[in-house]
Tab-separated table of N, CA and C in Angstrom:
chain	number	residue	atom	x	y	z
A	267	MET	N	-27.100	-144.957	-123.965
A	267	MET	CA	-26.432	-144.976	-125.005
A	267	MET	C	-24.938	-145.802	-124.822
A	268	VAL	N	-24.664	-145.380	-123.580
A	268	VAL	CA	-22.764	-145.465	-122.986
A	268	VAL	C	-22.575	-146.924	-123.014
A	269	LEU	N	-23.533	-147.415	-122.395
A	269	LEU	CA	-23.386	-149.233	-122.021
A	269	LEU	C	-24.122	-149.702	-123.426
A	270	LEU	N	-24.511	-149.265	-124.221
A	270	LEU	CA	-25.229	-150.166	-125.563
A	270	LEU	C	-23.594	-149.978	-126.220
A	271	GLY	N	-23.162	-148.489	-125.932
A	271	GLY	CA	-22.112	-148.093	-127.024
A	271	GLY	C	-20.739	-149.286	-126.347
A	272	LEU	N	-20.764	-149.176	-125.063
A	272	LEU	CA	-19.745	-150.065	-124.435
A	272	LEU	C	-19.858	-151.728	-125.205
A	273	LEU	N	-21.046	-152.206	-124.914
A	273	LEU	CA	-21.374	-153.735	-125.224
A	273	LEU	C	-21.219	-153.726	-126.669
A	274	ALA	N	-21.678	-152.769	-127.819
A	274	ALA	CA	-21.008	-152.923	-129.171
A	274	ALA	C	-19.066	-153.199	-128.991
A	275	ARG	N	-18.759	-152.389	-128.423
A	275	ARG	CA	-17.436	-152.249	-128.694
A	275	ARG	C	-16.957	-153.756	-127.880
A	276	ALA	N	-17.095	-153.967	-127.000
A	276	ALA	CA	-17.057	-155.352	-126.356
A	276	ALA	C	-16.827	-156.061	-128.219
A	277	GLU	N	-18.245	-156.734	-128.057
A	277	GLU	CA	-18.233	-157.476	-128.962
A	277	GLU	C	-17.306	-157.363	-130.224
A	278	ALA	N	-17.034	-156.239	-130.888
A	278	ALA	CA	-16.315	-155.679	-131.537
A	278	ALA	C	-14.810	-156.424	-131.126
A	279	PHE	N	-14.048	-155.893	-130.255
A	279	PHE	CA	-12.795	-156.116	-129.933
A	279	PHE	C	-12.772	-157.617	-129.566
A	280	HIS	N	-13.904	-158.684	-128.915
A	280	HIS	CA	-13.921	-159.646	-128.839
A	280	HIS	C	-13.722	-160.403	-130.314
A	281	ARG	N	-14.584	-160.217	-131.157
A	281	ARG	CA	-14.475	-160.839	-132.350
A	281	ARG	C	-13.072	-160.826	-133.181
A	282	GLY	N	-12.761	-159.200	-133.034
A	282	GLY	CA	-11.803	-159.177	-134.258
A	282	GLY	C	-10.241	-159.595	-133.537
A	283	ALA	N	-10.405	-159.820	-132.015
A	283	ALA	CA	-9.177	-160.500	-131.304
A	283	ALA	C	-8.827	-161.910	-132.110
A	284	LEU	N	-10.152	-162.711	-131.791
A	284	LEU	CA	-10.218	-163.764	-132.102
A	284	LEU	C	-9.972	-164.089	-134.029
A	285	ARG	N	-10.451	-163.009	-134.582
A	285	ARG	CA	-10.377	-163.387	-136.227
A	285	ARG	C	-8.462	-163.208	-136.328
A	286	ALA	N	-7.948	-162.192	-135.328
A	286	ALA	CA	-6.904	-161.934	-135.735
A	286	ALA	C	-5.725	-163.041	-134.974
A	287	ILE	N	-5.956	-163.819	-134.035
A	287	ILE	CA	-5.727	-164.798	-133.617
A	287	ILE	C	-5.237	-166.642	-134.599
A	288	GLU	N	-6.540	-166.142	-135.296
A	288	GLU	CA	-6.893	-167.055	-136.332
A	288	GLU	C	-5.894	-166.864	-137.570
A	289	GLU	N	-5.719	-165.449	-137.177
A	289	GLU	CA	-4.814	-164.940	-138.594
A	289	GLU	C	-3.412	-165.054	-138.512
A	290	ASN	N	-3.013	-165.446	-137.423
A	290	ASN	CA	-1.728	-165.695	-137.036
A	290	ASN	C	-1.338	-164.082	-136.865
A	291	ASN	N	-2.180	-162.773	-136.309
A	291	ASN	CA	-1.284	-161.672	-136.375
A	291	ASN	C	-1.137	-161.125	-134.953
A	292	PRO	N	-0.537	-161.150	-133.968
A	292	PRO	CA	-0.280	-160.851	-133.083
A	292	PRO	C	-0.293	-159.275	-132.643
A	293	PHE	N	0.387	-158.619	-133.567
A	293	PHE	CA	-0.099	-157.053	-133.155
A	293	PHE	C	-1.649	-156.448	-133.333
A	294	THR	N	-2.210	-157.057	-133.985
A	294	THR	CA	-3.781	-156.997	-133.928
A	294	THR	C	-4.541	-157.965	-132.568
A	295	ALA	N	-3.902	-158.521	-132.179
A	295	ALA	CA	-4.663	-159.504	-131.798
A	295	ALA	C	-4.672	-158.858	-130.403
A	296	PHE	N	-2.740	-158.506	-129.769
A	296	PHE	CA	-2.610	-158.066	-128.306
A	296	PHE	C	-3.091	-156.292	-128.540
A	297	THR	N	-2.950	-156.146	-129.364
A	297	THR	CA	-4.083	-154.180	-129.279
A	297	THR	C	-5.503	-154.816	-129.434
A	298	LEU	N	-6.059	-155.171	-129.680
A	298	LEU	CA	-7.452	-155.485	-129.474
A	298	LEU	C	-7.875	-155.929	-128.184
A	299	LEU	N	-6.845	-157.208	-127.812
A	299	LEU	CA	-7.305	-157.508	-126.197
A	299	LEU	C	-6.840	-156.331	-125.273
A	300	ARG	N	-6.234	-155.381	-126.043
A	300	ARG	CA	-5.875	-154.423	-124.684
A	300	ARG	C	-7.363	-153.494	-124.836
A	301	SER	N	-7.514	-153.158	-126.190
A	301	SER	CA	-8.794	-152.481	-125.813
A	301	SER	C	-9.798	-152.901	-125.296
A	302	TYR	N	-10.344	-154.675	-125.529
A	302	TYR	CA	-11.220	-155.042	-124.577
A	302	TYR	C	-11.018	-154.839	-123.222
A	303	SER	N	-9.857	-155.036	-122.182
A	303	SER	CA	-9.454	-154.772	-122.208
A	303	SER	C	-9.500	-153.176	-120.638
A	304	GLU	N	-9.572	-152.285	-121.793
A	304	GLU	CA	-10.040	-151.268	-121.511
A	304	GLU	C	-11.504	-150.914	-121.294
A	305	ASN	N	-11.899	-151.641	-122.039
A	305	ASN	CA	-13.518	-152.171	-122.257
A	305	ASN	C	-14.295	-152.358	-120.416
A	306	ALA	N	-13.246	-153.786	-120.280
A	306	ALA	CA	-14.185	-154.336	-119.235
A	306	ALA	C	-13.590	-153.506	-118.053
A	307	ALA	N	-12.395	-152.572	-118.110
A	307	ALA	CA	-11.869	-151.565	-116.957
A	307	ALA	C	-13.016	-150.522	-117.140
A	308	MET	N	-13.664	-149.766	-118.149
A	308	MET	CA	-14.685	-149.006	-117.729
A	308	MET	C	-15.565	-149.179	-117.250
A	309	LEU	N	-15.928	-150.823	-117.911
A	309	LEU	CA	-17.543	-151.558	-116.696
A	309	LEU	C	-16.962	-151.352	-114.982
A	310	VAL	N	-16.144	-151.962	-114.564
A	310	VAL	CA	-15.382	-151.885	-113.310
A	310	VAL	C	-15.940	-150.534	-112.893
A	311	TRP	N	-14.705	-149.257	-113.269
A	311	TRP	CA	-15.453	-147.882	-113.164
A	311	TRP	C	-16.342	-147.417	-113.164
A	312	LEU	N	-17.563	-148.272	-114.077
A	312	LEU	CA	-18.959	-147.441	-113.714
A	312	LEU	C	-19.154	-148.152	-112.104
A	313	LYS	N	-19.645	-149.694	-112.286
A	313	LYS	CA	-19.855	-150.115	-110.954
A	313	LYS	C	-19.232	-149.058	-109.743
A	314	ILE	N	-18.209	-148.699	-109.719
A	314	ILE	CA	-17.802	-147.986	-108.772
A	314	ILE	C	-18.554	-146.413	-108.709
A	315	ALA	N	-18.536	-145.715	-109.673
A	315	ALA	CA	-19.224	-144.687	-109.290
A	315	ALA	C	-20.309	-144.364	-110.749
A	316	PRO	N	-21.169	-145.231	-110.398
A	316	PRO	CA	-22.607	-145.311	-111.568
A	316	PRO	C	-22.994	-143.797	-111.689
A	317	GLU	N	-23.189	-142.939	-110.916
A	317	GLU	CA	-23.422	-141.781	-110.987
A	317	GLU	C	-22.646	-141.066	-112.175
A	318	ARG	N	-21.486	-141.725	-112.338
A	318	ARG	CA	-20.525	-140.394	-112.861
A	318	ARG	C	-20.698	-140.795	-114.684
A	319	ILE	N	-21.692	-142.032	-115.224
A	319	ILE	CA	-21.935	-142.435	-116.582
A	319	ILE	C	-22.012	-141.268	-117.326
A	320	SER	N	-22.696	-140.007	-117.140
A	320	SER	CA	-23.131	-139.008	-117.625
A	320	SER	C	-21.684	-138.091	-118.683
A	321	GLN	N	-20.749	-138.460	-117.385
A	321	GLN	CA	-19.394	-137.391	-118.197
A	321	GLN	C	-19.098	-138.811	-119.685
A	322	LEU	N	-19.824	-139.808	-119.916
A	322	LEU	CA	-19.522	-140.391	-121.218
A	322	LEU	C	-20.568	-140.283	-122.268
A	323	ASP	N	-21.873	-139.569	-121.614
A	323	ASP	CA	-22.510	-139.388	-122.750
A	323	ASP	C	-22.636	-138.346	-123.595
A	324	PRO	N	-22.551	-139.079	-125.075
A	324	PRO	CA	-21.474	-138.119	-126.170
A	324	PRO	C	-23.067	-137.116	-126.503
A	325	THR	N	-24.408	-137.346	-125.732
A	325	THR	CA	-25.226	-136.142	-125.865
A	325	THR	C	-25.242	-135.415	-124.833
A	326	ASN	N	-24.219	-135.689	-123.474
A	326	ASN	CA	-24.331	-134.233	-122.396
A	326	ASN	C	-23.444	-133.094	-123.050
A	327	PRO	N	-23.192	-131.812	-123.167
A	327	PRO	CA	-22.938	-130.978	-123.545
A	327	PRO	C	-21.283	-130.998	-122.582
A	328	ASN	N	-21.573	-131.162	-121.364
A	328	ASN	CA	-20.754	-131.201	-119.992
A	328	ASN	C	-20.016	-131.898	-120.338
A	329	ALA	N	-19.956	-133.591	-120.904
A	329	ALA	CA	-19.810	-134.990	-120.648
A	329	ALA	C	-18.027	-134.252	-121.283
A	330	HIS	N	-17.130	-134.515	-120.654
A	330	HIS	CA	-15.582	-134.617	-120.799
A	330	HIS	C	-14.707	-135.950	-120.592
A	331	GLY	N	-15.321	-136.709	-120.531
A	331	GLY	CA	-14.844	-138.441	-120.874
A	331	GLY	C	-13.674	-138.496	-119.576
A	332	LEU	N	-13.363	-139.419	-119.346
A	332	LEU	CA	-12.494	-139.682	-118.591
A	332	LEU	C	-10.946	-140.562	-118.624
A	333	LYS	N	-10.052	-140.021	-117.881
A	333	LYS	CA	-8.773	-140.267	-118.101
A	333	LYS	C	-8.382	-141.813	-117.691
A	334	ILE	N	-7.814	-142.759	-118.865
A	334	ILE	CA	-7.814	-143.841	-119.525
A	334	ILE	C	-6.959	-144.344	-117.702
A	335	GLY	N	-5.845	-143.887	-117.057
A	335	GLY	CA	-5.125	-144.282	-115.697
A	335	GLY	C	-6.026	-144.513	-114.831
A	336	ARG	N	-7.065	-143.789	-114.724
A	336	ARG	CA	-8.090	-143.790	-113.735
A	336	ARG	C	-9.088	-144.981	-113.581
A	337	ILE	N	-9.049	-144.964	-114.800
A	337	ILE	CA	-10.309	-146.091	-115.362
A	337	ILE	C	-9.449	-147.590	-115.120
A	338	ILE	N	-7.699	-147.544	-115.276
A	338	ILE	CA	-7.337	-148.911	-115.283
A	338	ILE	C	-6.922	-148.919	-113.426
A	339	LYS	N	-6.754	-148.139	-112.681
A	339	LYS	CA	-6.332	-148.212	-111.801
A	339	LYS	C	-7.936	-148.391	-110.548
A	340	ALA	N	-9.399	-148.686	-111.299
A	340	ALA	CA	-10.346	-149.104	-110.858
A	340	ALA	C	-10.440	-150.770	-111.074
A	341	ALA	N	-10.117	-150.876	-112.402
A	341	ALA	CA	-9.845	-152.337	-112.681
A	341	ALA	C	-8.881	-152.943	-111.649
A	342	GLU	N	-7.678	-152.839	-111.693
A	342	GLU	CA	-6.634	-153.220	-110.684
A	342	GLU	C	-7.077	-153.377	-109.540
A	343	SER	N	-7.754	-152.774	-108.907
A	343	SER	CA	-8.616	-152.985	-107.552
A	343	SER	C	-9.405	-154.025	-107.471
A	344	ARG	N	-9.991	-153.740	-108.644
A	344	ARG	CA	-11.214	-155.592	-108.710
A	344	ARG	C	-10.771	-156.866	-109.567
A	345	LEU	N	-9.859	-156.674	-110.313
A	345	LEU	CA	-9.639	-157.838	-111.110
A	345	LEU	C	-7.996	-157.879	-111.236
A	346	LEU	N	-7.946	-159.427	-110.447
A	346	LEU	CA	-6.213	-159.916	-109.754
A	346	LEU	C	-5.744	-159.694	-111.062
A	347	GLY	N	-4.592	-159.398	-111.454
A	347	GLY	CA	-3.351	-159.706	-112.160
A	347	GLY	C	-3.930	-158.230	-113.230
A	348	PHE	N	-5.047	-157.551	-113.512
A	348	PHE	CA	-5.038	-156.896	-114.306
A	348	PHE	C	-3.988	-156.110	-114.850
A	349	GLY	N	-3.320	-155.156	-114.151
A	349	GLY	CA	-2.313	-154.361	-114.127
A	349	GLY	C	-0.999	-154.832	-115.067
A	350	ALA	N	-0.705	-156.259	-114.538
A	350	ALA	CA	0.440	-156.664	-115.221
A	350	ALA	C	0.045	-157.391	-116.794
A	351	ILE	N	-1.097	-157.542	-116.627
A	351	ILE	CA	-2.076	-158.720	-118.353
A	351	ILE	C	-2.040	-156.739	-119.199
A	352	TYR	N	-2.359	-155.822	-118.422
A	352	TYR	CA	-2.227	-154.419	-119.393
A	352	TYR	C	-1.280	-153.871	-119.789
A	353	GLU	N	-0.127	-154.017	-118.813
A	353	GLU	CA	1.018	-153.544	-119.112
A	353	GLU	C	1.499	-154.401	-119.933
A	354	GLN	N	1.834	-155.780	-120.280
A	354	GLN	CA	2.030	-156.846	-121.289
A	354	GLN	C	1.591	-156.369	-122.749
A	355	LEU	N	-0.438	-156.036	-122.289
A	355	LEU	CA	-0.773	-155.257	-123.668
A	355	LEU	C	-0.570	-154.333	-123.928
A	356	SER	N	-0.083	-153.615	-123.433
A	356	SER	CA	0.391	-152.428	-124.104
A	356	SER	C	1.806	-151.869	-124.611
A	357	ALA	N	2.628	-153.069	-124.333
A	357	ALA	CA	3.846	-153.488	-125.210
A	357	ALA	C	3.663	-153.698	-126.653
A	358	TYR	N	2.849	-154.434	-126.772
A	358	TYR	CA	2.323	-154.828	-127.944
A	358	TYR	C	1.808	-153.542	-129.026
A	359	ALA	N	0.803	-152.822	-127.800
A	359	ALA	CA	0.150	-151.519	-128.700
A	359	ALA	C	0.734	-150.457	-129.323
A	360	HIS	N	2.367	-150.614	-128.674
A	360	HIS	CA	2.895	-149.124	-128.469
A	360	HIS	C	4.214	-149.683	-129.440
A	361	PRO	N	5.034	-148.831	-130.255
A	361	PRO	CA	6.327	-149.322	-130.916
A	361	PRO	C	7.107	-148.727	-129.945
A	362	ALA	N	7.471	-150.056	-129.373
A	362	ALA	CA	8.569	-150.347	-128.262
A	362	ALA	C	8.529	-151.838	-128.514
A	363	GLY	N	10.182	-152.090	-127.902
A	363	GLY	CA	10.868	-153.564	-128.091
A	363	GLY	C	10.036	-154.326	-128.291
A	364	THR	N	8.902	-154.840	-127.440
A	364	THR	CA	8.079	-156.155	-127.804
A	364	THR	C	7.497	-156.407	-129.404
A	365	SER	N	6.768	-155.150	-129.385
A	365	SER	CA	6.275	-155.203	-130.803
A	365	SER	C	7.034	-155.258	-131.897
A	366	LEU	N	8.314	-154.194	-131.726
A	366	LEU	CA	9.086	-154.304	-132.727
A	366	LEU	C	10.020	-155.485	-132.888
A	367	LEU	N	10.371	-156.493	-131.851
A	367	LEU	CA	10.991	-157.479	-131.882
A	367	LEU	C	9.867	-158.958	-132.683
A	368	VAL	N	9.073	-158.736	-132.710
A	368	VAL	CA	8.021	-159.589	-133.361
A	368	VAL	C	8.434	-160.298	-134.712
A	369	SER	N	8.197	-159.254	-135.484
A	369	SER	CA	9.135	-159.586	-136.972
A	369	SER	C	10.586	-159.845	-136.926
A	370	TRP	N	11.017	-160.560	-136.282
A	370	TRP	CA	12.514	-161.194	-136.007
A	370	TRP	C	12.339	-162.360	-135.146
A	371	ARG	N	13.061	-163.211	-136.025
A	371	ARG	CA	13.212	-164.848	-135.395
A	371	ARG	C	14.507	-165.528	-135.396
A	372	PRO	N	14.593	-166.542	-135.345
A	372	PRO	CA	15.968	-167.470	-135.434
A	372	PRO	C	15.788	-167.728	-137.216
A	373	SER	N	16.622	-167.575	-137.794
A	373	SER	CA	16.673	-168.089	-139.246
A	373	SER	C	16.474	-170.068	-139.628
A	374	GLU	N	15.275	-170.109	-140.032
A	374	GLU	CA	15.388	-171.878	-140.008
A	374	GLU	C	16.517	-172.382	-141.374
A	375	ARG	N	16.992	-171.946	-141.519
A	375	ARG	CA	17.923	-172.421	-142.500
A	375	ARG	C	19.177	-172.967	-141.794
A	376	GLU	N	19.482	-174.226	-142.335
A	376	GLU	CA	20.570	-174.829	-141.389
A	376	GLU	C	22.109	-174.037	-142.010
A	377	SER	N	22.348	-173.970	-143.243
A	377	SER	CA	23.316	-172.926	-143.314
A	377	SER	C	23.459	-171.398	-143.050
A	378	GLU	N	22.054	-171.134	-142.348
A	378	GLU	CA	22.111	-169.784	-141.699
A	378	GLU	C	22.166	-169.565	-139.938
A	379	ALA	N	22.793	-170.741	-139.337
A	379	ALA	CA	22.445	-171.018	-137.881
A	379	ALA	C	23.016	-169.754	-137.226
A	380	GLY	N	22.347	-169.408	-136.487
A	380	GLY	CA	23.053	-168.139	-135.314
A	380	GLY	C	22.685	-167.012	-136.324
A	381	ALA	N	21.657	-167.032	-137.315
A	381	ALA	CA	21.471	-165.924	-138.130
A	381	ALA	C	19.815	-165.434	-137.372
A	382	LEU	N	19.555	-164.605	-137.873
A	382	LEU	CA	18.301	-163.960	-137.912
A	382	LEU	C	17.391	-163.713	-138.904
A	383	ALA	N	16.125	-163.991	-139.095
A	383	ALA	CA	15.248	-164.210	-140.222
A	383	ALA	C	14.165	-162.263	-139.475
A	384	TRP	N	13.494	-161.798	-140.355
A	384	TRP	CA	12.622	-160.868	-140.327
A	384	TRP	C	11.463	-160.780	-141.951
A	385	SER	N	10.565	-160.607	-141.410
A	385	SER	CA	9.621	-160.486	-142.305
A	385	SER	C	8.738	-159.272	-142.378
A	386	THR	N	7.584	-159.140	-143.442
A	386	THR	CA	6.674	-158.318	-142.726
A	386	THR	C	5.358	-158.570	-142.820
A	387	VAL	N	5.448	-159.712	-142.557
A	387	VAL	CA	4.095	-160.664	-142.349
A	387	VAL	C	4.233	-160.636	-140.533
A	388	PRO	N	3.027	-160.479	-140.110
A	388	PRO	CA	2.916	-160.302	-138.581
A	388	PRO	C	2.943	-161.978	-138.424
A	389	ALA	N	3.282	-162.600	-137.577
A	389	ALA	CA	3.430	-164.355	-137.003
A	389	ALA	C	3.785	-163.959	-135.347
A	390	PHE	N	3.263	-165.014	-135.174
A	390	PHE	CA	3.484	-165.002	-133.460
A	390	PHE	C	4.299	-165.533	-133.731
A	391	LYS	N	5.837	-165.356	-132.857
A	391	LYS	CA	6.690	-165.724	-132.347
A	391	LYS	C	7.014	-167.532	-132.087
A	392	THR	N	5.907	-167.763	-130.935
A	392	THR	CA	5.952	-169.032	-130.936
A	392	THR	C	4.308	-169.285	-130.380
A	393	ASP	N	4.023	-170.953	-130.607
A	393	ASP	CA	2.756	-171.145	-130.613
A	393	ASP	C	1.999	-170.585	-129.398
A	394	ALA	N	3.222	-170.662	-128.277
A	394	ALA	CA	3.355	-170.345	-126.846
A	394	ALA	C	2.001	-168.720	-126.486
A	395	ASP	N	2.895	-168.075	-127.816
A	395	ASP	CA	2.054	-166.565	-127.779
A	395	ASP	C	0.834	-166.645	-128.078
A	396	ALA	N	0.566	-167.314	-129.451
A	396	ALA	CA	-0.879	-167.387	-129.439
A	396	ALA	C	-1.452	-168.301	-128.718
A	397	GLU	N	-1.080	-169.065	-128.018
A	397	GLU	CA	-2.104	-169.855	-126.891
A	397	GLU	C	-2.358	-168.758	-126.070
A	398	ILE	N	-1.524	-168.009	-125.508
A	398	ILE	CA	-1.422	-166.676	-124.431
A	398	ILE	C	-2.298	-165.814	-124.760
A	399	ALA	N	-2.477	-165.200	-126.091
A	399	ALA	CA	-3.722	-165.021	-126.569
A	399	ALA	C	-4.974	-165.225	-126.499
A	400	CYS	N	-5.228	-166.618	-126.938
A	400	CYS	CA	-6.208	-167.571	-126.505
A	400	CYS	C	-6.741	-166.870	-125.293
A	401	PHE	N	-5.522	-167.378	-124.421
A	401	PHE	CA	-5.609	-167.209	-122.937
A	401	PHE	C	-6.640	-166.202	-122.523
A	402	TRP	N	-5.798	-165.101	-122.907
A	402	TRP	CA	-6.418	-164.142	-122.487
A	402	TRP	C	-7.407	-163.100	-122.866
A	403	LEU	N	-7.890	-163.600	-124.458
A	403	LEU	CA	-9.290	-163.709	-125.119
A	403	LEU	C	-10.592	-164.338	-123.888
A	404	VAL	N	-10.005	-165.370	-123.457
A	404	VAL	CA	-11.336	-166.306	-122.850
A	404	VAL	C	-11.284	-165.353	-121.652
A	405	GLU	N	-10.207	-165.290	-121.000
A	405	GLU	CA	-10.310	-164.575	-119.381
A	405	GLU	C	-11.146	-162.932	-119.288
A	406	LEU	N	-10.819	-162.590	-120.395
A	406	LEU	CA	-11.429	-161.029	-120.836
A	406	LEU	C	-13.202	-161.627	-121.256
A	407	ALA	N	-13.661	-162.635	-121.794
A	407	ALA	CA	-14.572	-162.633	-121.856
A	407	ALA	C	-15.483	-162.983	-120.886
A	408	GLU	N	-14.472	-164.103	-120.086
A	408	GLU	CA	-15.300	-164.410	-118.473
A	408	GLU	C	-15.679	-163.085	-117.767
A	409	ALA	N	-14.637	-162.050	-117.662
A	409	ALA	CA	-14.753	-161.005	-117.093
A	409	ALA	C	-15.524	-160.188	-117.542
A	410	ASN	N	-15.634	-160.018	-118.607
A	410	ASN	CA	-16.674	-159.090	-119.267
A	410	ASN	C	-18.176	-159.662	-118.738
A	411	LYS	N	-18.468	-160.798	-118.829
A	411	LYS	CA	-19.720	-161.849	-118.503
A	411	LYS	C	-20.166	-161.086	-117.710
A	412	GLU	N	-18.985	-161.111	-116.640
A	412	GLU	CA	-19.419	-161.152	-114.765
A	412	GLU	C	-19.789	-159.651	-114.828
A	413	LEU	N	-18.854	-158.762	-115.059
A	413	LEU	CA	-19.534	-157.636	-115.129
A	413	LEU	C	-20.632	-157.232	-115.486
A	414	TRP	N	-20.846	-157.509	-117.208
A	414	TRP	CA	-22.025	-157.175	-117.639
A	414	TRP	C	-23.232	-157.190	-116.461
A	415	ILE	N	-23.232	-158.651	-116.081
A	415	ILE	CA	-24.691	-159.460	-115.238
A	415	ILE	C	-24.204	-158.354	-113.956
A	416	GLU	N	-23.605	-157.532	-113.335
A	416	GLU	CA	-23.369	-156.749	-112.399
A	416	GLU	C	-23.823	-155.657	-112.716
A	417	CYS	N	-23.214	-154.832	-113.704
A	417	CYS	CA	-23.692	-153.688	-114.177
A	417	CYS	C	-25.285	-153.363	-114.537
A	418	HIS	N	-25.633	-154.661	-115.182
A	418	HIS	CA	-27.181	-154.911	-115.316
A	418	HIS	C	-27.963	-154.500	-113.929
A	419	ARG	N	-27.383	-155.246	-113.017
A	419	ARG	CA	-28.181	-155.319	-111.872
A	419	ARG	C	-28.463	-153.517	-111.090
A	420	LEU	N	-27.009	-153.180	-111.391
A	420	LEU	CA	-26.495	-152.027	-110.457
A	420	LEU	C	-27.526	-150.802	-111.548
A	421	PHE	N	-27.229	-150.963	-113.026
A	421	PHE	CA	-27.652	-149.927	-113.552
A	421	PHE	C	-29.470	-149.733	-113.619
A	422	GLU	N	-29.884	-151.584	-113.819
A	422	GLU	CA	-31.563	-151.692	-113.704
A	422	GLU	C	-31.789	-151.148	-111.904
A	423	ALA	N	-31.287	-151.169	-111.002
A	423	ALA	CA	-31.638	-150.322	-109.904
A	423	ALA	C	-31.501	-149.087	-109.521
A	424	LEU	N	-30.862	-148.102	-110.929
A	424	LEU	CA	-30.420	-146.977	-110.457
A	424	LEU	C	-32.106	-146.110	-110.912
A	425	PRO	N	-32.296	-144.791	-109.947
A	425	PRO	CA	-33.272	-144.129	-111.178
A	425	PRO	C	-33.161	-143.971	-112.478
A	426	ALA	N	-34.081	-143.779	-113.212
A	426	ALA	CA	-33.858	-143.769	-114.566
A	426	ALA	C	-33.147	-141.869	-114.872
A	427	GLU	N	-33.442	-141.040	-114.138
A	427	GLU	CA	-32.544	-139.685	-114.408
A	427	GLU	C	-31.372	-139.535	-114.094
A	428	SER	N	-30.596	-140.867	-113.498
A	428	SER	CA	-29.438	-140.494	-112.819
A	428	SER	C	-28.818	-141.606	-114.308
A	429	LEU	N	-29.342	-142.196	-114.991
A	429	LEU	CA	-28.943	-142.171	-115.928
A	429	LEU	C	-28.290	-142.168	-117.490
A	430	GLY	N	-28.795	-140.865	-117.438
A	430	GLY	CA	-29.466	-139.839	-118.709
A	430	GLY	C	-29.979	-140.320	-119.851
A	431	ARG	N	-29.843	-139.858	-121.089
A	431	ARG	CA	-30.418	-140.043	-122.302
A	431	ARG	C	-30.672	-141.988	-122.506
A	432	LEU	N	-31.322	-142.366	-122.266
A	432	LEU	CA	-31.540	-143.927	-122.773
A	432	LEU	C	-32.187	-144.341	-123.899
A	433	GLY	N	-32.968	-143.600	-124.127
A	433	GLY	CA	-34.136	-144.200	-124.753
A	433	GLY	C	-34.314	-143.751	-125.974
A	434	GLY	N	-34.905	-144.366	-126.908
A	434	GLY	CA	-35.195	-143.750	-128.164
A	434	GLY	C	-33.927	-144.108	-129.427
A	435	PHE	N	-33.671	-145.380	-129.048
A	435	PHE	CA	-32.532	-146.610	-129.720
A	435	PHE	C	-33.019	-147.330	-130.643
A	436	GLU	N	-32.326	-147.977	-131.779
A	436	GLU	CA	-32.830	-148.968	-132.339
A	436	GLU	C	-31.978	-149.959	-132.299
A	437	HIS	N	-32.397	-151.207	-132.094
A	437	HIS	CA	-31.561	-152.151	-131.825
A	437	HIS	C	-31.451	-153.326	-133.201
A	438	THR	N	-30.148	-153.962	-133.264
A	438	THR	CA	-30.516	-154.782	-134.577
A	438	THR	C	-29.882	-155.635	-134.071
A	439	ALA	N	-30.548	-156.634	-134.101
A	439	ALA	CA	-29.402	-158.032	-133.264
A	439	ALA	C	-29.078	-159.150	-134.876
A	440	GLY	N	-28.009	-159.474	-134.532
A	440	GLY	CA	-27.848	-160.809	-135.470
A	440	GLY	C	-26.475	-160.147	-135.831
A	441	ASP	N	-26.102	-161.115	-136.439
A	441	ASP	CA	-24.227	-161.146	-136.946
A	441	ASP	C	-24.343	-160.166	-138.665
A	442	PRO	N	-23.384	-158.955	-138.546
A	442	PRO	CA	-23.373	-158.061	-139.321
A	442	PRO	C	-23.500	-158.673	-140.599
A	443	GLU	N	-22.263	-159.478	-140.581
A	443	GLU	CA	-21.547	-160.518	-141.984
A	443	GLU	C	-22.319	-160.732	-142.709
């Protein structure tokens, strides 16, 4: 259940971030990329401690989840530059300087040289910001792909009882849209 839940989340975050980039929405794009990176970090953590997957099983009455800081720390040990990227993505996810200034930009009117314009409609400040979001989306997709391959090999080799309840599910393939 846990791995399939992580897989569904990964696909949702990837599709959502792509759609947000296409719609020129940095708030949604960067926040979803942050969630996508946390999902990848969870895979790293599960590779390090696969026997603790039961802590995430919603059917386990003793499951207590995990602290995100611990998961991020695990990812930093494996994924080069993860900590710095995660910190930048977090700047958009929280109401702080970076995210609060996105709606402000220099006025395009010649008569208002030096003035600022503000808008409630989200938009990337520059094309470079949108390109960074695209780059991070590709990087996260590639990292997720490699982590999923590694996790599949790892969990396939573990005894079934160490994985908790995995049977009895129904899979629906295809695009839900």
